[in-house]
Each structure stands twice: as structure tokens, then as C-alpha cells.
Coordinates of C-alpha atoms in Angstrom, one line a residue:
X1 CA 12.0 21.8 -4.4
X2 CA 13.9 19.7 -2.0
X3 CA 16.8 19.8 0.5
X4 CA 18.7 16.6 -0.3
X5 CA 21.2 16.9 2.6
X6 CA 19.4 18.4 5.6
X7 CA 20.6 20.4 8.4
X8 CA 23.7 18.5 9.7
X9 CA 26.6 17.5 7.4
X10 CA 27.9 15.1 10.0
X11 CA 24.7 12.9 9.8
X12 CA 24.6 13.0 5.9
X13 CA 24.7 9.6 4.3
X14 CA 25.2 9.7 0.5
X15 CA 22.2 8.2 -1.2
X16 CA 20.4 8.1 2.2
X17 CA 17.0 9.5 2.9
X18 CA 18.1 12.5 5.0
X19 CA 16.9 15.9 3.9
X20 CA 13.6 17.7 4.0
X21 CA 11.2 19.6 1.8
X22 CA 12.6 23.0 2.8
X23 CA 15.3 24.0 0.3
X24 CA 15.6 27.5 1.6
X25 CA 19.1 28.5 2.8
X26 CA 19.5 29.1 6.5
X27 CA 22.8 31.0 6.5
X28 CA 25.5 32.6 4.4
X29 CA 27.2 29.3 4.0
X30 CA 24.6 28.4 1.3
X31 CA 24.1 31.8 -0.4
X32 CA 25.7 31.1 -3.8
X33 CA 22.6 29.2 -5.1
X34 CA 20.4 32.1 -4.0
X35 CA 22.7 34.5 -5.9
X36 CA 22.6 32.5 -9.1
X37 CA 18.8 32.0 -8.8
X38 CA 18.4 35.8 -8.5
X39 CA 20.4 36.3 -11.7
X40 CA 18.0 34.0 -13.5
X41 CA 14.7 34.9 -12.0
X42 CA 14.6 37.8 -9.5
X43 CA 11.3 39.7 -9.9
X44 CA 11.9 42.6 -12.3
X45 CA 10.2 45.9 -12.9
X46 CA 9.3 46.3 -9.2
X47 CA 11.9 48.9 -8.3
X48 CA 13.4 46.6 -5.6
X49 CA 16.9 45.1 -5.7
X50 CA 17.9 43.8 -9.1
X51 CA 16.4 42.8 -12.4
X52 CA 16.9 39.3 -13.7
X53 CA 17.6 37.8 -17.1
X54 CA 14.4 35.7 -17.2
X55 CA 12.1 37.3 -14.7
X56 CA 9.2 35.0 -15.3
X57 CA 11.0 31.7 -15.3
X58 CA 10.2 29.1 -12.6
X59 CA 12.9 28.0 -10.2
X60 CA 12.9 24.4 -8.8
X61 CA 15.2 24.9 -5.7
X62 CA 17.4 21.9 -5.0
X63 CA 19.7 22.3 -2.0
X64 CA 22.7 19.9 -2.1
X65 CA 24.5 21.3 1.0
X66 CA 24.0 21.1 4.8
X67 CA 22.7 24.0 6.8
X68 CA 25.6 23.8 9.3
X69 CA 28.5 23.2 6.9
X70 CA 31.1 25.9 6.9
X71 CA 34.1 23.7 6.1
X72 CA 34.8 25.3 2.7
X73 CA 36.3 28.6 4.1
X74 CA 32.9 29.5 5.5
X75 CA 30.9 28.0 2.6
X76 CA 29.1 24.6 2.4
X77 CA 30.5 21.7 0.4
X78 CA 28.3 20.3 -2.3
X79 CA 27.4 16.9 -0.9
X80 CA 24.7 15.6 -3.2
X81 CA 25.1 17.5 -6.5
X82 CA 24.6 14.6 -8.8
X83 CA 21.6 13.4 -6.9
X84 CA 20.3 16.9 -7.3
X85 CA 20.8 16.7 -11.1
X86 CA 18.8 13.4 -11.2
X87 CA 16.1 14.9 -8.9
X88 CA 15.7 18.0 -11.1
X89 CA 15.6 16.0 -14.3
X90 CA 13.0 13.6 -12.8
X91 CA 10.9 16.6 -11.8
X92 CA 11.0 17.8 -15.4
X93 CA 13.4 20.7 -15.1
X94 CA 14.1 22.2 -18.6
X95 CA 17.5 23.7 -17.4
X96 CA 19.6 22.4 -14.5
X97 CA 22.1 24.9 -13.3
X98 CA 25.3 23.6 -11.6
X99 CA 27.3 26.6 -10.5
X100 CA 29.6 24.3 -8.6
X101 CA 32.2 21.6 -9.3
X102 CA 35.6 20.2 -8.7
X103 CA 38.5 18.5 -10.2
X104 CA 38.3 14.9 -11.3
X105 CA 35.3 12.9 -12.4
X106 CA 33.9 9.4 -13.0
X107 CA 31.8 7.4 -15.5
X108 CA 29.0 7.3 -13.0
X109 CA 28.8 11.1 -13.0
X110 CA 28.8 11.2 -16.8
X111 CA 26.0 8.6 -16.8
X112 CA 24.0 10.8 -14.5
X113 CA 24.5 13.8 -16.8
X114 CA 23.4 11.6 -19.7
X115 CA 20.3 10.5 -17.8
X116 CA 19.3 14.1 -17.3
X117 CA 19.8 15.1 -20.9
X118 CA 18.0 12.0 -22.1
X119 CA 15.0 13.2 -20.0
X120 CA 15.2 16.5 -21.9
X121 CA 17.1 18.7 -19.4
X122 CA 19.9 21.0 -20.5
X123 CA 22.6 20.8 -17.9
X124 CA 24.5 24.1 -17.5
X125 CA 27.7 24.1 -15.4
X126 CA 30.4 26.4 -14.3
X127 CA 33.7 25.9 -16.1
X128 CA 35.4 26.5 -12.8
X129 CA 37.4 29.1 -10.9
X130 CA 40.9 27.7 -10.8
X131 CA 42.5 29.5 -13.7
X132 CA 43.1 26.2 -15.3
X133 CA 42.4 24.1 -18.3
X134 CA 42.2 20.8 -16.3
X135 CA 39.1 18.6 -16.3
X136 CA 36.5 20.2 -14.0
X137 CA 33.3 18.3 -13.3
X138 CA 30.5 18.6 -14.1
X139 CA 31.5 21.4 -16.5
X140 CA 33.8 19.2 -18.6
X141 CA 31.4 16.4 -19.2
X142 CA 29.8 15.7 -22.5
X143 CA 26.3 16.9 -22.8
X144 CA 27.0 19.9 -20.5
X145 CA 26.9 23.5 -21.5
X146 CA 30.1 24.8 -19.8
X147 CA 30.2 28.5 -18.9
X148 CA 33.4 30.5 -18.2
X149 CA 33.5 33.9 -16.6
X150 CA 34.4 37.2 -18.2
X151 CA 35.4 40.4 -16.4
X152 CA 34.2 44.0 -16.9
X153 CA 36.3 44.3 -20.1
X154 CA 34.6 41.2 -21.6
X155 CA 37.8 39.2 -21.3
X156 CA 38.3 35.9 -19.5
X157 CA 38.2 36.7 -15.8
X158 CA 41.6 36.0 -14.2
X159 CA 40.2 33.1 -12.1
X160 CA 38.0 31.5 -14.8
X161 CA 38.9 28.1 -16.1
X162 CA 39.4 27.8 -19.9
X163 CA 39.9 25.1 -22.5
X164 CA 38.3 23.1 -25.2
X165 CA 35.4 22.0 -23.0
X166 CA 34.2 25.6 -22.4
X167 CA 31.1 26.4 -24.6
X168 CA 30.2 30.0 -23.7
X169 CA 31.4 32.8 -21.5
X170 CA 29.3 35.2 -19.4
X171 CA 29.9 38.1 -17.1
X172 CA 31.2 36.8 -13.8
X173 CA 32.7 39.7 -12.0
X174 CA 30.8 42.3 -9.9
X175 CA 27.4 40.8 -10.6
X176 CA 24.6 42.1 -8.4
X177 CA 21.9 39.7 -7.4
X178 CA 19.8 38.3 -4.5
X179 CA 21.5 37.0 -1.4
X180 CA 20.4 35.2 1.8
X181 CA 18.7 36.9 4.0
X182 CA 16.7 39.3 1.8
X183 CA 19.7 41.3 0.7
X184 CA 21.5 42.1 -2.6
X185 CA 25.1 42.1 -3.6

């Protein structure tokens, strides 16, 4: 894997060469990716922590946030998400998970999604957590499998986005998984 941003968000230059070959999170500001990776691939049948959905799948960690960034209410902003999609597709990832996103979009972003799918990658993205049907990228782009969240009653979670672009729904409330620094929640 690769850390596309590096340690300091203030020195990050989009498209620059900052970053390093250590995609491991260094703090709670980057724990969401660890949580999602654990849902997919935590070691199962070991009586430790949680069991995953696809326990033997391989994870290509791609970190698109800075180690010191807490500007998003304590969480890091995604600074190189689309570069991460291209990197993962180029490395041959079968599935590229984007459990991030935001409002708005561009043709360049759609082109990068198209590049990944043309290389054989399935891009899976969050529908969003704004309780809205507005365009949410990358989840709303063509060639993306958009996933909305359900609650414990198997109904749309109150916060989950919805609309014609949503392809599937999955449990999204109270999900236990791995977290930074060797914990579970």
C-alpha cells in the first residue's frame, strides 16, 4: 500500500510526490479506514475481536489523509481520494472501497472512476451521511456501486443518503470492527 499524503496536511501538494510507503494510521483522526477494512477482512475464527465478511481477502491499504489533520471535527479530510482510486486500479485492485465523499463533483472525477473500471476494478462508495438525495461524489457517479446505510430494523438509517443513484443498502449502525490502535468498536 501507500500513504499518498504523508504526515503533514500543511505541506501536502495535490498531485505532488509527498507521501510514503507506510499507510498505517497514526492516530484516531484516520481510524475510519481501519474500521472499514476490518469489516471486510479482519481475521476470523481466532476468538479475538470481530469476524469479517471476507476474512481471507487481501487489503491494499491506500491512505489519502494526513497524519496530523484533525480539521474535520477531529477527523482527517480526504485530500487525495481520486489519486487513491487511480493508484489502487493501477495496482490491480479488484474492488476499491471509498467510504468517503462529499457534495459536488466534476468530469475529471468521473473520468478517474471510468479509468478504474476500465482497468477491471469495481468502485464501491458510500451513498453519504447527509440524509439527502443530492449528488454525492464519488457515490453518485456512473460505474460506482453506491451503498446506503440501514439501521437495526433494516430500514434506511436516519442519516443515510438516498435516491436513484443508490444501488444497495447494508447495515451501517452499531457495526463492530477493528480500530486504530489495536482496539475494536
